[in-house]
Protein backbone atom coordinates (compact mmCIF):
# COMPACT_ATOMS: atom_id res chain seq x y z
CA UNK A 1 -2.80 -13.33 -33.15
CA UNK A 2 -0.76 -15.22 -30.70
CA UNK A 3 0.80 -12.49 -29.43
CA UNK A 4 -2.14 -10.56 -28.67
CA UNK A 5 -1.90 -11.67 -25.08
CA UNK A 6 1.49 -10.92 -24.19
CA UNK A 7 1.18 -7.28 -25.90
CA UNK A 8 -1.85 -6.93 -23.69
CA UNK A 9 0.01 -7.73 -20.73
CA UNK A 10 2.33 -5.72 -21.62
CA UNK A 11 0.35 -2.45 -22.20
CA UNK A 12 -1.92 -3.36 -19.03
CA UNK A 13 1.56 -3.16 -16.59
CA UNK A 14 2.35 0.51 -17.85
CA UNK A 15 -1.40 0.97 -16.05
CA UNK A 16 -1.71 2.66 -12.56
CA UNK A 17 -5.17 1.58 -10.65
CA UNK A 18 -6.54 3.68 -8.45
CA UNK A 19 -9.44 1.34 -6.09
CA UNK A 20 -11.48 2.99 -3.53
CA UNK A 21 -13.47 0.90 -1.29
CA UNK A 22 -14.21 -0.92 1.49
CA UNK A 23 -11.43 -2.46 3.29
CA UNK A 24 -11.08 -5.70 5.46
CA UNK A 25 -8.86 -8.08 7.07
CA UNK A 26 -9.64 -11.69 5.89
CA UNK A 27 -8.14 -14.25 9.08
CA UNK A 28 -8.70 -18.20 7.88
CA UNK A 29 -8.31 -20.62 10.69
CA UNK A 30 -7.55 -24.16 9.09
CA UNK A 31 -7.87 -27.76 11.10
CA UNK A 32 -9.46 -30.65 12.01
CA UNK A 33 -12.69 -31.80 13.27
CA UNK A 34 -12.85 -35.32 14.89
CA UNK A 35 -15.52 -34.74 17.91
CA UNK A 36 -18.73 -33.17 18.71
CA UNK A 37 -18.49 -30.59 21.30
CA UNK A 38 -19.59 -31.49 24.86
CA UNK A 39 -21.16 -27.56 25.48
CA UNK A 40 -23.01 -27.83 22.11
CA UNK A 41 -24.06 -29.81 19.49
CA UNK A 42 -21.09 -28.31 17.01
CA UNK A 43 -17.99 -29.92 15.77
CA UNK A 44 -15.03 -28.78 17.46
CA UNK A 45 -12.03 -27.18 15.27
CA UNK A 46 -8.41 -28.22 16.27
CA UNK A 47 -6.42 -25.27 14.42
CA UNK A 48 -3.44 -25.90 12.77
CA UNK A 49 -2.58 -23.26 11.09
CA UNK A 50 -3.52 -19.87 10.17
CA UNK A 51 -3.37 -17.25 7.55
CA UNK A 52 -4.19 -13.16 7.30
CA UNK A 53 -4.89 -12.00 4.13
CA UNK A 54 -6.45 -8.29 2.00
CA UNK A 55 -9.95 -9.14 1.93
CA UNK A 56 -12.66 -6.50 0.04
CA UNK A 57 -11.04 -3.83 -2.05
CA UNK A 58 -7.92 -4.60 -0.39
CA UNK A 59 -8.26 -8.36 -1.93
CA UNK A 60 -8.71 -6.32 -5.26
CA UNK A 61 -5.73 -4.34 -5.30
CA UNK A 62 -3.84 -7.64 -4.29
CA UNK A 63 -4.88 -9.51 -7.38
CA UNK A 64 -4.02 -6.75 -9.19
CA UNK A 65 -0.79 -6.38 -8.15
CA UNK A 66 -0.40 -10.12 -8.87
CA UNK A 67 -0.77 -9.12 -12.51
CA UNK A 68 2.00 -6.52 -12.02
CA UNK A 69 -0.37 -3.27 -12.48
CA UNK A 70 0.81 -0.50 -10.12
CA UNK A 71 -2.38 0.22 -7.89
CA UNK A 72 -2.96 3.01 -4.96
CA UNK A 73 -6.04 2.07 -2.73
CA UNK A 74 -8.10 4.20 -1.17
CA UNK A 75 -10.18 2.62 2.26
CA UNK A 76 -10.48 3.17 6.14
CA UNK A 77 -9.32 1.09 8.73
CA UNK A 78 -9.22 1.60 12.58
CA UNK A 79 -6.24 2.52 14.55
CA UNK A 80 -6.26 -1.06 15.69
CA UNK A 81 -4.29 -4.10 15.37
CA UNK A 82 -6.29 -5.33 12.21
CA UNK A 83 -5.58 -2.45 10.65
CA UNK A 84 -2.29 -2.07 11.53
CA UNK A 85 -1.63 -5.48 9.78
CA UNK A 86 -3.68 -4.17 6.70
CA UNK A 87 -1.53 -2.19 6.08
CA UNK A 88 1.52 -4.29 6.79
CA UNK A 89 -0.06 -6.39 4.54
CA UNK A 90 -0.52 -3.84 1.77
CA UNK A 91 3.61 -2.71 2.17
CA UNK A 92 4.38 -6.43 1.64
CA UNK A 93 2.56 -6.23 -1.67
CA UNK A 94 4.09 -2.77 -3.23
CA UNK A 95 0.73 -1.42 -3.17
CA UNK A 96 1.01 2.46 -2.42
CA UNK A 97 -1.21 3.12 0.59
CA UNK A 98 -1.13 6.70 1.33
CA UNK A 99 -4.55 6.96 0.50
CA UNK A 100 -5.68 4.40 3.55
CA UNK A 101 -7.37 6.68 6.25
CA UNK A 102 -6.93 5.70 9.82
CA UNK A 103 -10.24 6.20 11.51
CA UNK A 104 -9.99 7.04 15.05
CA UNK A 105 -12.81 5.31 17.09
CA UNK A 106 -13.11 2.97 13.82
CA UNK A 107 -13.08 -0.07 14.01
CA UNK A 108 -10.93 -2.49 11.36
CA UNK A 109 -13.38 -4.81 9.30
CA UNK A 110 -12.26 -8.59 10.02
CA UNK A 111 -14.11 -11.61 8.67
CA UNK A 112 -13.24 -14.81 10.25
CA UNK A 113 -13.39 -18.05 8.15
CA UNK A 114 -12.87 -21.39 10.06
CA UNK A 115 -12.19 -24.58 7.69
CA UNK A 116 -12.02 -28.30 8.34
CA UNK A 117 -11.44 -30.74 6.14
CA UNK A 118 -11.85 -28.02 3.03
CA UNK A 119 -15.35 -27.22 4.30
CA UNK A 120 -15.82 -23.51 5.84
CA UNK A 121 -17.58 -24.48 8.69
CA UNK A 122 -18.69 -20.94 10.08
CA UNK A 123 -17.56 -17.16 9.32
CA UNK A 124 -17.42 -14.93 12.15
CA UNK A 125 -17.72 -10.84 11.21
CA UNK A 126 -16.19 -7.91 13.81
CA UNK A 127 -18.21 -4.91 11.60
CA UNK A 128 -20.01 -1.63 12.12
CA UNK A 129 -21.79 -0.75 9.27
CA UNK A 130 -23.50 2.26 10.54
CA UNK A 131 -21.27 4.30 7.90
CA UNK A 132 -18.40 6.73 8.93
CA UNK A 133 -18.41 10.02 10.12
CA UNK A 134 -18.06 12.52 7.66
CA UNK A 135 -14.72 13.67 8.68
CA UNK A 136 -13.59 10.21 7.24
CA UNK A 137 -15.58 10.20 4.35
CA UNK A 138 -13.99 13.59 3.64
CA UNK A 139 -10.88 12.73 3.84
CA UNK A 140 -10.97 9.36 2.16
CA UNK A 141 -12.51 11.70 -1.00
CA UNK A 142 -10.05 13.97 -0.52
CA UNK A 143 -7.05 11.49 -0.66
CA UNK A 144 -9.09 9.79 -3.70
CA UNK A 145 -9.17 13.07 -6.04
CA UNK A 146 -5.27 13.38 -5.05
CA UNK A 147 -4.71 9.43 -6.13
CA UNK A 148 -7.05 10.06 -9.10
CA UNK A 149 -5.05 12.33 -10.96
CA UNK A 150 -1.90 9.74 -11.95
CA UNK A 151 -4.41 6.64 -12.22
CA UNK A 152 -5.81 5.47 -15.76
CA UNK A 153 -8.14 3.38 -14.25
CA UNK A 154 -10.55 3.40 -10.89
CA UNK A 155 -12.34 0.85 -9.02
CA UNK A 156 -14.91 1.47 -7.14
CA UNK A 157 -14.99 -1.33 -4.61
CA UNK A 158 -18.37 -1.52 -2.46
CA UNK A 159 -19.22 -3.83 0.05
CA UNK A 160 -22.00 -1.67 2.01
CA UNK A 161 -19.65 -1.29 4.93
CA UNK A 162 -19.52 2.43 4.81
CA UNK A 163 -16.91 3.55 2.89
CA UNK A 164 -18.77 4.73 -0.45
CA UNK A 165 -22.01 5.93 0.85
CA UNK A 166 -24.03 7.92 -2.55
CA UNK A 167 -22.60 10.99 -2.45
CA UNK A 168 -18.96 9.57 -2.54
CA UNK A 169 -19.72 7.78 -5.32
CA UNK A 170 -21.32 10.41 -7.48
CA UNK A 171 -18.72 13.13 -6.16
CA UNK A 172 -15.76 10.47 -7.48
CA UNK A 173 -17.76 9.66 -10.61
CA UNK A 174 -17.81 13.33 -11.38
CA UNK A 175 -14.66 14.09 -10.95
CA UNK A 176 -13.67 10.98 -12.48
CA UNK A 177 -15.10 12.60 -15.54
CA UNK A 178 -13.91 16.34 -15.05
């Protein structure tokens, strides 16, 4: 019974993952606080240091990875800076992301988290979630089906930003199936 895990692990790395979803660009600023701001009543954050990591189905396909499964993801960013380092980010971790659209006139999902003392003080969101045009949705499905066909597994991965509307999802589901 002991080795039930390892065998597990074992069969679970020969698995290819296949997430579709809604992509974003997680920034953490980390500091202090020691004063009250003069403008506002509102601490005031001294940054020290800060970090960019996969956030939303991105952040999925990263903890997957950190198990060792192979994983393809599926998302839209913006032909931006954010999403430029999204997918930086996503070489970095081996995922394969040929399936990431680059929306033109979209624009990258990026939530900001500011933390003092191990508190999150405030989140700051740069979003439009007034879905995609259908050109992108189209050609996020399109790269999905083509994923789809060497995955054993799929994730669907929605945050309501857009990126799996209904139809997408039944449309994936079906041929998920076929």
């Amino acid at each position: 019974m002991h080795h039930l895990p390892k065998l597990l692990f074992n069969e679970a790395s020969k698995c290819h993952v296949l997430c579709v979803g809604d992509v974003m660009l997680d920034n953490f600023y980390y500091g202090t606080t020691n004063r009250i701001s003069p403008e506002a009543p509102i601490p005031v954050l001294r940054v020290e240091r800060e970090t960019k990591t996969l956030g939303g189905a991105a952040n999925v396909v990263n903890n997957l990875r950190s198990l060792s499964l192979g994983c393809s993801l599926v998302g839209v960013v913006g032909e931006d800076v954010e999403g430029r380092k999204v997918l930086e980010l996503l070489k970095e971790k081996k995922v394969q992301e040929q399936g990431m659209v680059q929306g033109s006139g979209v624009q990258t999902i990026v939530k900001n988290r500011f933390v003092a003392q191990d508190q999150q003080l405030l989140r700051v969101d740069f979003e439009k979630t007034i879905g995609y045009e259908k050109s992108v949705t189209d050609h996020l499905l399109k790269n999905a089906k083509k994923l789809l066909a060497k995955a054993q597994v799929m994730i669907l991965s929605d945050y309501g930003k857009g990126a799996l509307p209904p139809t997408v999802i039944r449309d994936l589901l079906d041929y998920g199936k076929g």
